[in-house]
Amino acid sequence: MPQCKGKFFDANQALEVARYDIQYCDWRARQDLLTIMLLHEKVVEVLNPLAREYKSIGTMKKELAELQEDLTQAHRQVHISEARVSTALDKLAYMEELVNDKLLQDRSTTAETDQASPSTSTATPSANIMKRKSPRKSFNVSGPVQPYHPHLKNFWYPVAFSTDLQDDTMIPFDCFEQPWVVFRGKDGKPGCVQNTCAHRACPLDLGSVKEGRIQCPYHGWEYSTDGTCEKMPSTRLVNVKLKSLPCFEQEGMVWVWPGTDPPAPNLPSLKPPPDFQIHAEIVMELPVEHGLLLDNLLDLAHAPFTHTSTFAKGWSVPSLVKFLTPASDLQGYWDPYPIDMEFRPPCMVLSTIGISKPGKLEGQSTRECATHLHQLHVCLPSTRGKTRLLYRMSLDFAPLLKHVPFMQHLWRHFAEQVLNEDLQLVLGQQERMNNGADVWNFPVSYDKLGVRYRLWRDAVNKGEKQLPFSNQRKEES
């Protein structure tokens, strides 16, 4: 804990100090902006004396009054337009839900139609009604976690933050049940090789990095970033090569391609929005299957019930929670919460949260909030029962906060608190699922984004060329 004049602050005191610092920085920024606006008006008056010479004060007052009226009218029109757009989005979301229900119903009844023998009898109106009320979804998530489908490996996956990978360090991780290790070569570029020595199967991450090569601690064999063994002390050098993965670095993250297909030419962009600064980058190993963790992250309706001691403390329970999104997309915004959210394949969740006072929800969209928090969650599938979580937090205010001592530890403490609230529930789900329960037994309207993720993943497992809710499908349709 931080020490000040011989006294120690506990975590709550430190967080309270940080909160007052944020409020002061926000107030200071607003005052600076107001000062700039006033100075700008004075500069205009000084640089434009001709306008004041040729116009009387009465004329200028009249023009200013007219401009003020125009401005008021424009503001009024903007609010009307926003209301119309909101209503249109609500109608679109409702219509889209009806269409999706119909599509899911068609999928779920296709197999029954194929298996049934042809019948010449005519369907009664009541039978048609029963068909329309068939199950709302066409996937079942129950039973022990099955081995990951090879098609799910054919994507770029972030595995580490660049700041954690120094020249003389290495980062071990599991991906799709296989152990790997990343380190930097002589040229400073990262490489990823199998975390098992070719000689006697010793874990390489127990060794060290020397001159851009990873050295096994058992007999000193050294491997380059492409897996080639370049040194074999005490014996004749023979041609030995470890399995390696395509590995690149972009926007502060290290990526690998674990699949057998040729790697995609472009890596996804995960950098924060403009005017945001990164304040924390945290890595955690969680004992839960990555699909269940994604289900949890893509759901916000649980917040006022689950996160009552962290970020949702004091939140009221809305009468209706909706996730509004276009019919063919994996992103949208929550109503009434000021949160924008997106699932970005294969395993990333991005969200922008409008920050308000504790226990209150400010506005109905992030645009109506003055300050924001941006989050990135990467859920790397380590094994069928473990997920490597990469978490990045960015703010569009209080830039000096990132330089406060011990702030990284406070952010990690808060992130662990939030995750622990979720984990006790998700681990319970995982236990029930392994015993045969369906964790997606009865989805409702606010489960829309999670349902779309599951439909997308099912399509990947089936090897469909046109994936649902993807840019590829949009461009080809």
PDB file of C-alpha atoms in Angstrom, residues 132-409:
ATOM      1  CA  ARG A 132     -44.604 -20.524 -35.300  1.00  0.00           C
ATOM      2  CA  LYS A 133     -44.204 -21.177 -31.576  1.00  0.00           C
ATOM      3  CA  SER A 134     -41.425 -23.774 -31.984  1.00  0.00           C
ATOM      4  CA  PRO A 135     -38.050 -23.317 -30.182  1.00  0.00           C
ATOM      5  CA  ARG A 136     -36.444 -19.880 -30.525  1.00  0.00           C
ATOM      6  CA  LYS A 137     -32.934 -21.174 -31.191  1.00  0.00           C
ATOM      7  CA  SER A 138     -31.170 -23.923 -33.133  1.00  0.00           C
ATOM      8  CA  PHE A 139     -28.155 -24.618 -30.912  1.00  0.00           C
ATOM      9  CA  ASN A 140     -27.649 -26.617 -27.766  1.00  0.00           C
ATOM     10  CA  VAL A 141     -24.817 -25.849 -25.339  1.00  0.00           C
ATOM     11  CA  SER A 142     -24.814 -28.777 -22.926  1.00  0.00           C
ATOM     12  CA  GLY A 143     -22.658 -31.689 -21.869  1.00  0.00           C
ATOM     13  CA  PRO A 144     -18.859 -31.808 -21.402  1.00  0.00           C
ATOM     14  CA  VAL A 145     -16.902 -29.295 -23.483  1.00  0.00           C
ATOM     15  CA  GLN A 146     -16.046 -30.901 -26.794  1.00  0.00           C
ATOM     16  CA  PRO A 147     -12.624 -30.612 -28.476  1.00  0.00           C
ATOM     17  CA  TYR A 148     -12.277 -27.349 -30.352  1.00  0.00           C
ATOM     18  CA  HIS A 149     -13.117 -27.565 -34.030  1.00  0.00           C
ATOM     19  CA  PRO A 150     -10.128 -27.036 -36.379  1.00  0.00           C
ATOM     20  CA  HIS A 151     -12.040 -24.289 -38.214  1.00  0.00           C
ATOM     21  CA  LEU A 152     -12.019 -22.153 -35.045  1.00  0.00           C
ATOM     22  CA  LYS A 153      -8.205 -22.079 -35.192  1.00  0.00           C
ATOM     23  CA  ASN A 154      -8.085 -20.295 -38.535  1.00  0.00           C
ATOM     24  CA  PHE A 155      -8.098 -16.783 -37.082  1.00  0.00           C
ATOM     25  CA  TRP A 156      -5.574 -14.334 -35.682  1.00  0.00           C
ATOM     26  CA  TYR A 157      -5.507 -14.500 -31.868  1.00  0.00           C
ATOM     27  CA  PRO A 158      -3.915 -11.939 -29.497  1.00  0.00           C
ATOM     28  CA  VAL A 159      -1.819 -13.770 -26.909  1.00  0.00           C
ATOM     29  CA  ALA A 160       0.171 -11.064 -25.070  1.00  0.00           C
ATOM     30  CA  PHE A 161       0.679  -7.333 -24.621  1.00  0.00           C
ATOM     31  CA  SER A 162       3.823  -5.888 -26.194  1.00  0.00           C
ATOM     32  CA  THR A 163       4.790  -4.149 -22.959  1.00  0.00           C
ATOM     33  CA  ASP A 164       5.078  -7.545 -21.225  1.00  0.00           C
ATOM     34  CA  LEU A 165       7.457  -8.987 -23.851  1.00  0.00           C
ATOM     35  CA  GLN A 166      10.919  -7.511 -23.278  1.00  0.00           C
ATOM     36  CA  ASP A 167      14.043  -8.496 -25.228  1.00  0.00           C
ATOM     37  CA  ASP A 168      15.269 -10.904 -22.547  1.00  0.00           C
ATOM     38  CA  THR A 169      11.920 -12.333 -21.472  1.00  0.00           C
ATOM     39  CA  MET A 170       9.492 -14.962 -22.749  1.00  0.00           C
ATOM     40  CA  ILE A 171       5.757 -15.509 -22.247  1.00  0.00           C
ATOM     41  CA  PRO A 172       4.402 -19.072 -22.056  1.00  0.00           C
ATOM     42  CA  PHE A 173       0.736 -19.728 -22.830  1.00  0.00           C
ATOM     43  CA  ASP A 174      -1.627 -22.485 -23.904  1.00  0.00           C
ATOM     44  CA  CYS A 175      -3.740 -22.213 -27.030  1.00  0.00           C
ATOM     45  CA  PHE A 176      -6.179 -24.897 -28.179  1.00  0.00           C
ATOM     46  CA  GLU A 177      -4.722 -27.474 -25.784  1.00  0.00           C
ATOM     47  CA  GLN A 178      -1.129 -26.885 -26.986  1.00  0.00           C
ATOM     48  CA  PRO A 179       1.737 -25.227 -25.027  1.00  0.00           C
ATOM     49  CA  TRP A 180       3.517 -22.336 -26.759  1.00  0.00           C
ATOM     50  CA  VAL A 181       6.025 -19.648 -25.838  1.00  0.00           C
ATOM     51  CA  VAL A 182       6.682 -16.237 -27.431  1.00  0.00           C
ATOM     52  CA  PHE A 183       9.959 -14.307 -27.293  1.00  0.00           C
ATOM     53  CA  ARG A 184      11.836 -11.705 -29.313  1.00  0.00           C
ATOM     54  CA  GLY A 185      14.519 -12.613 -31.844  1.00  0.00           C
ATOM     55  CA  LYS A 186      17.728 -10.781 -32.663  1.00  0.00           C
ATOM     56  CA  ASP A 187      15.791  -8.317 -34.820  1.00  0.00           C
ATOM     57  CA  GLY A 188      13.398  -7.508 -31.954  1.00  0.00           C
ATOM     58  CA  LYS A 189      10.424  -9.118 -33.692  1.00  0.00           C
ATOM     59  CA  PRO A 190       8.372 -11.659 -31.723  1.00  0.00           C
ATOM     60  CA  GLY A 191       8.264 -15.337 -32.576  1.00  0.00           C
ATOM     61  CA  CYS A 192       6.168 -18.231 -31.272  1.00  0.00           C
ATOM     62  CA  VAL A 193       7.459 -21.810 -30.924  1.00  0.00           C
ATOM     63  CA  GLN A 194       6.241 -24.963 -29.248  1.00  0.00           C
ATOM     64  CA  ASN A 195       7.030 -24.830 -25.542  1.00  0.00           C
ATOM     65  CA  THR A 196       8.642 -28.285 -25.563  1.00  0.00           C
ATOM     66  CA  CYS A 197      12.310 -28.995 -26.255  1.00  0.00           C
ATOM     67  CA  ALA A 198      12.882 -31.404 -29.139  1.00  0.00           C
ATOM     68  CA  HIS A 199      15.559 -33.226 -27.126  1.00  0.00           C
ATOM     69  CA  ARG A 200      13.883 -34.467 -23.923  1.00  0.00           C
ATOM     70  CA  ALA A 201      10.527 -32.564 -23.880  1.00  0.00           C
ATOM     71  CA  CYS A 202      11.614 -30.066 -21.224  1.00  0.00           C
ATOM     72  CA  PRO A 203       9.447 -26.885 -21.005  1.00  0.00           C
ATOM     73  CA  LEU A 204      11.461 -24.142 -22.684  1.00  0.00           C
ATOM     74  CA  ASP A 205       9.947 -21.369 -20.595  1.00  0.00           C
ATOM     75  CA  LEU A 206      11.984 -22.697 -17.650  1.00  0.00           C
ATOM     76  CA  GLY A 207      15.096 -21.555 -19.505  1.00  0.00           C
ATOM     77  CA  SER A 208      16.200 -18.121 -20.703  1.00  0.00           C
ATOM     78  CA  VAL A 209      16.524 -15.923 -23.798  1.00  0.00           C
ATOM     79  CA  LYS A 210      20.073 -15.304 -25.019  1.00  0.00           C
ATOM     80  CA  GLU A 211      20.921 -13.182 -28.058  1.00  0.00           C
ATOM     81  CA  GLY A 212      17.487 -13.656 -29.596  1.00  0.00           C
ATOM     82  CA  ARG A 213      17.349 -17.433 -28.995  1.00  0.00           C
ATOM     83  CA  ILE A 214      15.477 -19.365 -26.341  1.00  0.00           C
ATOM     84  CA  GLN A 215      17.741 -21.766 -24.403  1.00  0.00           C
ATOM     85  CA  CYS A 216      16.519 -25.006 -22.874  1.00  0.00           C
ATOM     86  CA  PRO A 217      17.542 -25.243 -19.194  1.00  0.00           C
ATOM     87  CA  TYR A 218      18.182 -29.009 -19.432  1.00  0.00           C
ATOM     88  CA  HIS A 219      21.033 -29.356 -21.955  1.00  0.00           C
ATOM     89  CA  GLY A 220      21.363 -25.851 -23.379  1.00  0.00           C
ATOM     90  CA  TRP A 221      19.842 -26.371 -26.828  1.00  0.00           C
ATOM     91  CA  GLU A 222      18.969 -22.995 -28.361  1.00  0.00           C
ATOM     92  CA  TYR A 223      16.125 -22.225 -30.791  1.00  0.00           C
ATOM     93  CA  SER A 224      15.420 -19.196 -32.993  1.00  0.00           C
ATOM     94  CA  THR A 225      11.992 -17.601 -33.440  1.00  0.00           C
ATOM     95  CA  ASP A 226      11.151 -19.911 -36.373  1.00  0.00           C
ATOM     96  CA  GLY A 227      11.881 -23.012 -34.257  1.00  0.00           C
ATOM     97  CA  THR A 228      15.264 -23.902 -35.768  1.00  0.00           C
ATOM     98  CA  CYS A 229      17.772 -25.355 -33.293  1.00  0.00           C
ATOM     99  CA  GLU A 230      20.968 -23.329 -33.793  1.00  0.00           C
ATOM    100  CA  LYS A 231      23.061 -24.610 -30.875  1.00  0.00           C
ATOM    101  CA  MET A 232      23.574 -28.089 -29.358  1.00  0.00           C
ATOM    102  CA  PRO A 233      26.339 -27.887 -26.756  1.00  0.00           C
ATOM    103  CA  SER A 234      28.474 -30.984 -26.161  1.00  0.00           C
ATOM    104  CA  THR A 235      27.368 -32.754 -29.335  1.00  0.00           C
ATOM    105  CA  ARG A 236      27.329 -32.437 -33.127  1.00  0.00           C
ATOM    106  CA  LEU A 237      24.710 -29.991 -34.466  1.00  0.00           C
ATOM    107  CA  VAL A 238      21.988 -31.790 -36.432  1.00  0.00           C
ATOM    108  CA  ASN A 239      18.934 -30.525 -38.279  1.00  0.00           C
ATOM    109  CA  VAL A 240      16.193 -30.116 -35.638  1.00  0.00           C
ATOM    110  CA  LYS A 241      13.244 -27.749 -35.789  1.00  0.00           C
ATOM    111  CA  LEU A 242      10.349 -27.102 -33.431  1.00  0.00           C
ATOM    112  CA  LYS A 243       6.839 -26.366 -34.628  1.00  0.00           C
ATOM    113  CA  SER A 244       6.232 -22.617 -34.828  1.00  0.00           C
ATOM    114  CA  LEU A 245       3.237 -20.370 -35.479  1.00  0.00           C
ATOM    115  CA  PRO A 246       2.943 -17.248 -37.642  1.00  0.00           C
ATOM    116  CA  CYS A 247       3.492 -14.402 -35.209  1.00  0.00           C
ATOM    117  CA  PHE A 248       3.162 -10.634 -35.630  1.00  0.00           C
ATOM    118  CA  GLU A 249       3.013  -7.527 -33.490  1.00  0.00           C
ATOM    119  CA  GLN A 250       0.500  -4.739 -34.029  1.00  0.00           C
ATOM    120  CA  GLU A 251      -0.865  -1.852 -31.934  1.00  0.00           C
ATOM    121  CA  GLY A 252       0.733  -3.050 -28.718  1.00  0.00           C
ATOM    122  CA  MET A 253      -0.349  -6.699 -28.965  1.00  0.00           C
ATOM    123  CA  VAL A 254       1.345  -9.950 -30.058  1.00  0.00           C
ATOM    124  CA  TRP A 255      -0.764 -12.146 -32.375  1.00  0.00           C
ATOM    125  CA  VAL A 256      -0.483 -15.770 -33.532  1.00  0.00           C
ATOM    126  CA  TRP A 257      -2.260 -17.869 -36.174  1.00  0.00           C
ATOM    127  CA  PRO A 258      -2.809 -21.395 -34.776  1.00  0.00           C
ATOM    128  CA  GLY A 259      -4.748 -22.795 -37.749  1.00  0.00           C
ATOM    129  CA  THR A 260      -3.678 -24.845 -40.756  1.00  0.00           C
ATOM    130  CA  ASP A 261      -5.162 -22.505 -43.392  1.00  0.00           C
ATOM    131  CA  PRO A 262      -2.950 -19.724 -44.816  1.00  0.00           C
ATOM    132  CA  PRO A 263      -3.028 -16.740 -42.429  1.00  0.00           C
ATOM    133  CA  ALA A 264      -5.361 -13.862 -43.271  1.00  0.00           C
ATOM    134  CA  PRO A 265      -3.402 -10.929 -44.771  1.00  0.00           C
ATOM    135  CA  ASN A 266      -4.693  -8.341 -42.279  1.00  0.00           C
ATOM    136  CA  LEU A 267      -4.813  -8.335 -38.509  1.00  0.00           C
ATOM    137  CA  PRO A 268      -7.879  -6.877 -36.761  1.00  0.00           C
ATOM    138  CA  SER A 269      -7.456  -3.450 -35.165  1.00  0.00           C
ATOM    139  CA  LEU A 270      -8.033  -3.371 -31.412  1.00  0.00           C
ATOM    140  CA  LYS A 271      -6.612   0.032 -30.556  1.00  0.00           C
ATOM    141  CA  PRO A 272      -8.752   2.328 -28.390  1.00  0.00           C
ATOM    142  CA  PRO A 273     -10.926   5.000 -30.048  1.00  0.00           C
ATOM    143  CA  PRO A 274      -9.422   8.456 -30.741  1.00  0.00           C
ATOM    144  CA  ASP A 275      -8.719  10.646 -27.689  1.00  0.00           C
ATOM    145  CA  PHE A 276      -8.470   7.586 -25.382  1.00  0.00           C
ATOM    146  CA  GLN A 277      -5.303   6.732 -23.471  1.00  0.00           C
ATOM    147  CA  ILE A 278      -4.453   3.262 -22.171  1.00  0.00           C
ATOM    148  CA  HIS A 279      -4.358   3.138 -18.373  1.00  0.00           C
ATOM    149  CA  ALA A 280      -4.134  -0.591 -17.619  1.00  0.00           C
ATOM    150  CA  GLU A 281      -3.223  -3.869 -19.343  1.00  0.00           C
ATOM    151  CA  ILE A 282      -3.925  -6.994 -17.298  1.00  0.00           C
ATOM    152  CA  VAL A 283      -3.528 -10.725 -18.034  1.00  0.00           C
ATOM    153  CA  MET A 284      -5.377 -13.424 -16.075  1.00  0.00           C
ATOM    154  CA  GLU A 285      -5.715 -17.204 -16.357  1.00  0.00           C
ATOM    155  CA  LEU A 286      -9.310 -18.209 -15.597  1.00  0.00           C
ATOM    156  CA  PRO A 287     -10.610 -21.773 -14.944  1.00  0.00           C
ATOM    157  CA  VAL A 288     -13.552 -21.534 -17.341  1.00  0.00           C
ATOM    158  CA  GLU A 289     -14.205 -22.426 -20.989  1.00  0.00           C
ATOM    159  CA  HIS A 290     -13.775 -19.371 -23.194  1.00  0.00           C
ATOM    160  CA  GLY A 291     -17.236 -19.606 -24.791  1.00  0.00           C
ATOM    161  CA  LEU A 292     -18.949 -19.359 -21.402  1.00  0.00           C
ATOM    162  CA  LEU A 293     -16.803 -16.346 -20.537  1.00  0.00           C
ATOM    163  CA  LEU A 294     -17.768 -14.660 -23.812  1.00  0.00           C
ATOM    164  CA  ASP A 295     -21.437 -15.387 -23.089  1.00  0.00           C
ATOM    165  CA  ASN A 296     -21.013 -13.544 -19.800  1.00  0.00           C
ATOM    166  CA  LEU A 297     -19.151 -10.551 -21.238  1.00  0.00           C
ATOM    167  CA  LEU A 298     -21.753 -10.089 -23.996  1.00  0.00           C
ATOM    168  CA  ASP A 299     -24.552  -9.815 -21.427  1.00  0.00           C
ATOM    169  CA  LEU A 300     -25.243  -6.644 -19.443  1.00  0.00           C
ATOM    170  CA  ALA A 301     -28.702  -7.406 -18.103  1.00  0.00           C
ATOM    171  CA  HIS A 302     -27.136  -9.310 -15.193  1.00  0.00           C
ATOM    172  CA  ALA A 303     -25.202  -6.278 -13.879  1.00  0.00           C
ATOM    173  CA  PRO A 304     -27.694  -4.919 -11.267  1.00  0.00           C
ATOM    174  CA  PHE A 305     -28.032  -8.429  -9.799  1.00  0.00           C
ATOM    175  CA  THR A 306     -24.434  -9.707  -9.966  1.00  0.00           C
ATOM    176  CA  HIS A 307     -22.172  -6.660  -9.620  1.00  0.00           C
ATOM    177  CA  THR A 308     -23.865  -5.102  -6.605  1.00  0.00           C
ATOM    178  CA  SER A 309     -20.589  -4.426  -4.785  1.00  0.00           C
ATOM    179  CA  THR A 310     -18.585  -3.028  -7.734  1.00  0.00           C
ATOM    180  CA  PHE A 311     -19.485  -0.952 -10.788  1.00  0.00           C
ATOM    181  CA  ALA A 312     -23.269  -1.583 -10.653  1.00  0.00           C
ATOM    182  CA  LYS A 313     -23.649  -0.746  -6.983  1.00  0.00           C
ATOM    183  CA  GLY A 314     -26.863   1.232  -6.530  1.00  0.00           C
ATOM    184  CA  TRP A 315     -28.162   0.581 -10.039  1.00  0.00           C
ATOM    185  CA  SER A 316     -31.917   0.309 -10.284  1.00  0.00           C
ATOM    186  CA  VAL A 317     -33.464  -2.640 -12.127  1.00  0.00           C
ATOM    187  CA  PRO A 318     -35.006  -1.384 -15.406  1.00  0.00           C
ATOM    188  CA  SER A 319     -38.440  -2.582 -16.417  1.00  0.00           C
ATOM    189  CA  LEU A 320     -37.021  -3.491 -19.829  1.00  0.00           C
ATOM    190  CA  VAL A 321     -33.438  -4.046 -21.028  1.00  0.00           C
ATOM    191  CA  LYS A 322     -32.769  -4.098 -24.774  1.00  0.00           C
ATOM    192  CA  PHE A 323     -29.723  -4.513 -26.990  1.00  0.00           C
ATOM    193  CA  LEU A 324     -30.326  -2.494 -30.154  1.00  0.00           C
ATOM    194  CA  THR A 325     -28.368  -3.488 -33.233  1.00  0.00           C
ATOM    195  CA  PRO A 326     -28.776  -3.829 -37.013  1.00  0.00           C
ATOM    196  CA  ALA A 327     -30.058  -7.179 -38.215  1.00  0.00           C
ATOM    197  CA  SER A 328     -26.729  -8.320 -39.682  1.00  0.00           C
ATOM    198  CA  ASP A 329     -24.197  -7.047 -37.181  1.00  0.00           C
ATOM    199  CA  LEU A 330     -22.327  -8.038 -34.037  1.00  0.00           C
ATOM    200  CA  GLN A 331     -22.343  -4.610 -32.428  1.00  0.00           C
ATOM    201  CA  GLY A 332     -24.871  -2.164 -31.008  1.00  0.00           C
ATOM    202  CA  TYR A 333     -25.803  -0.395 -27.808  1.00  0.00           C
ATOM    203  CA  TRP A 334     -27.667  -1.180 -24.609  1.00  0.00           C
ATOM    204  CA  ASP A 335     -30.860   0.571 -23.585  1.00  0.00           C
ATOM    205  CA  PRO A 336     -31.205   2.076 -20.966  1.00  0.00           C
ATOM    206  CA  TYR A 337     -27.515   1.706 -20.105  1.00  0.00           C
ATOM    207  CA  PRO A 338     -24.997   4.130 -21.712  1.00  0.00           C
ATOM    208  CA  ILE A 339     -22.856   1.307 -23.096  1.00  0.00           C
ATOM    209  CA  ASP A 340     -21.839   0.468 -26.682  1.00  0.00           C
ATOM    210  CA  MET A 341     -20.690  -3.129 -27.207  1.00  0.00           C
ATOM    211  CA  GLU A 342     -19.246  -5.263 -30.001  1.00  0.00           C
ATOM    212  CA  PHE A 343     -18.202  -8.891 -30.431  1.00  0.00           C
ATOM    213  CA  ARG A 344     -15.252  -9.017 -32.786  1.00  0.00           C
ATOM    214  CA  PRO A 345     -14.387 -12.518 -34.052  1.00  0.00           C
ATOM    215  CA  PRO A 346     -12.966 -14.783 -32.994  1.00  0.00           C
ATOM    216  CA  CYS A 347     -12.812 -14.004 -29.258  1.00  0.00           C
ATOM    217  CA  MET A 348     -12.795 -10.229 -28.542  1.00  0.00           C
ATOM    218  CA  VAL A 349     -15.348  -8.009 -26.812  1.00  0.00           C
ATOM    219  CA  LEU A 350     -15.057  -4.220 -27.061  1.00  0.00           C
ATOM    220  CA  SER A 351     -17.202  -1.860 -25.019  1.00  0.00           C
ATOM    221  CA  THR A 352     -17.399   1.883 -24.430  1.00  0.00           C
ATOM    222  CA  ILE A 353     -19.080   2.947 -21.197  1.00  0.00           C
ATOM    223  CA  GLY A 354     -20.419   6.400 -20.417  1.00  0.00           C
ATOM    224  CA  ILE A 355     -19.293   7.245 -16.886  1.00  0.00           C
ATOM    225  CA  SER A 356     -21.765   8.844 -14.511  1.00  0.00           C
ATOM    226  CA  LYS A 357     -21.986   9.318 -10.769  1.00  0.00           C
ATOM    227  CA  PRO A 358     -21.969   6.105  -8.716  1.00  0.00           C
ATOM    228  CA  GLY A 359     -25.391   4.506  -8.562  1.00  0.00           C
ATOM    229  CA  LYS A 360     -26.790   6.566 -11.429  1.00  0.00           C
ATOM    230  CA  LEU A 361     -27.159   6.065 -15.161  1.00  0.00           C
ATOM    231  CA  GLU A 362     -26.424   9.165 -17.197  1.00  0.00           C
ATOM    232  CA  GLY A 363     -28.451   9.502 -20.363  1.00  0.00           C
ATOM    233  CA  GLN A 364     -29.503   6.795 -22.794  1.00  0.00           C
ATOM    234  CA  SER A 365     -26.390   6.667 -24.937  1.00  0.00           C
ATOM    235  CA  THR A 366     -22.651   7.073 -24.593  1.00  0.00           C
ATOM    236  CA  ARG A 367     -22.815  10.269 -26.677  1.00  0.00           C
ATOM    237  CA  GLU A 368     -24.725  11.997 -23.895  1.00  0.00           C
ATOM    238  CA  CYS A 369     -21.988  11.274 -21.341  1.00  0.00           C
ATOM    239  CA  ALA A 370     -19.075  13.646 -20.808  1.00  0.00           C
ATOM    240  CA  THR A 371     -16.459  11.028 -19.903  1.00  0.00           C
ATOM    241  CA  HIS A 372     -15.986   7.430 -21.009  1.00  0.00           C
ATOM    242  CA  LEU A 373     -14.204   4.200 -20.248  1.00  0.00           C
ATOM    243  CA  HIS A 374     -13.206   1.847 -23.082  1.00  0.00           C
ATOM    244  CA  GLN A 375     -12.631  -1.857 -22.422  1.00  0.00           C
ATOM    245  CA  LEU A 376     -11.098  -4.675 -24.449  1.00  0.00           C
ATOM    246  CA  HIS A 377     -11.544  -8.294 -23.361  1.00  0.00           C
ATOM    247  CA  VAL A 378      -9.661 -11.006 -25.279  1.00  0.00           C
ATOM    248  CA  CYS A 379     -10.773 -14.534 -24.349  1.00  0.00           C
ATOM    249  CA  LEU A 380      -8.069 -16.848 -25.696  1.00  0.00           C
ATOM    250  CA  PRO A 381      -9.144 -20.531 -25.656  1.00  0.00           C
ATOM    251  CA  SER A 382      -6.275 -22.101 -23.683  1.00  0.00           C
ATOM    252  CA  THR A 383      -7.841 -25.485 -22.973  1.00  0.00           C
ATOM    253  CA  ARG A 384     -11.378 -26.810 -22.758  1.00  0.00           C
ATOM    254  CA  GLY A 385     -11.462 -25.708 -19.126  1.00  0.00           C
ATOM    255  CA  LYS A 386      -9.226 -22.639 -19.088  1.00  0.00           C
ATOM    256  CA  THR A 387      -9.184 -19.184 -20.696  1.00  0.00           C
ATOM    257  CA  ARG A 388      -6.338 -16.691 -20.993  1.00  0.00           C
ATOM    258  CA  LEU A 389      -7.943 -13.264 -20.526  1.00  0.00           C
ATOM    259  CA  LEU A 390      -6.240 -10.121 -21.818  1.00  0.00           C
ATOM    260  CA  TYR A 391      -7.887  -6.981 -20.462  1.00  0.00           C
ATOM    261  CA  ARG A 392      -7.116  -3.417 -21.586  1.00  0.00           C
ATOM    262  CA  MET A 393      -8.725  -0.318 -20.068  1.00  0.00           C
ATOM    263  CA  SER A 394      -8.590   3.174 -21.616  1.00  0.00           C
ATOM    264  CA  LEU A 395     -10.023   6.557 -20.566  1.00  0.00           C
ATOM    265  CA  ASP A 396     -10.780   9.761 -22.481  1.00  0.00           C
ATOM    266  CA  PHE A 397     -10.169  11.907 -19.384  1.00  0.00           C
ATOM    267  CA  ALA A 398      -7.682  12.305 -16.491  1.00  0.00           C
ATOM    268  CA  PRO A 399      -4.507  11.549 -18.500  1.00  0.00           C
ATOM    269  CA  LEU A 400      -2.299  12.215 -15.474  1.00  0.00           C
ATOM    270  CA  LEU A 401      -3.950   9.364 -13.593  1.00  0.00           C
ATOM    271  CA  LYS A 402      -1.830   6.793 -15.432  1.00  0.00           C
ATOM    272  CA  HIS A 403       1.292   8.274 -13.792  1.00  0.00           C
ATOM    273  CA  VAL A 404      -0.003   7.903 -10.224  1.00  0.00           C
ATOM    274  CA  PRO A 405       2.113   5.355  -8.292  1.00  0.00           C
ATOM    275  CA  PHE A 406       0.490   1.979  -7.633  1.00  0.00           C
ATOM    276  CA  MET A 407      -2.452   2.866  -9.923  1.00  0.00           C
ATOM    277  CA  GLN A 408      -1.891  -0.287 -11.999  1.00  0.00           C
ATOM    278  CA  HIS A 409      -2.320  -2.388  -8.843  1.00  0.00           C
TER     279      HIS A 409
END
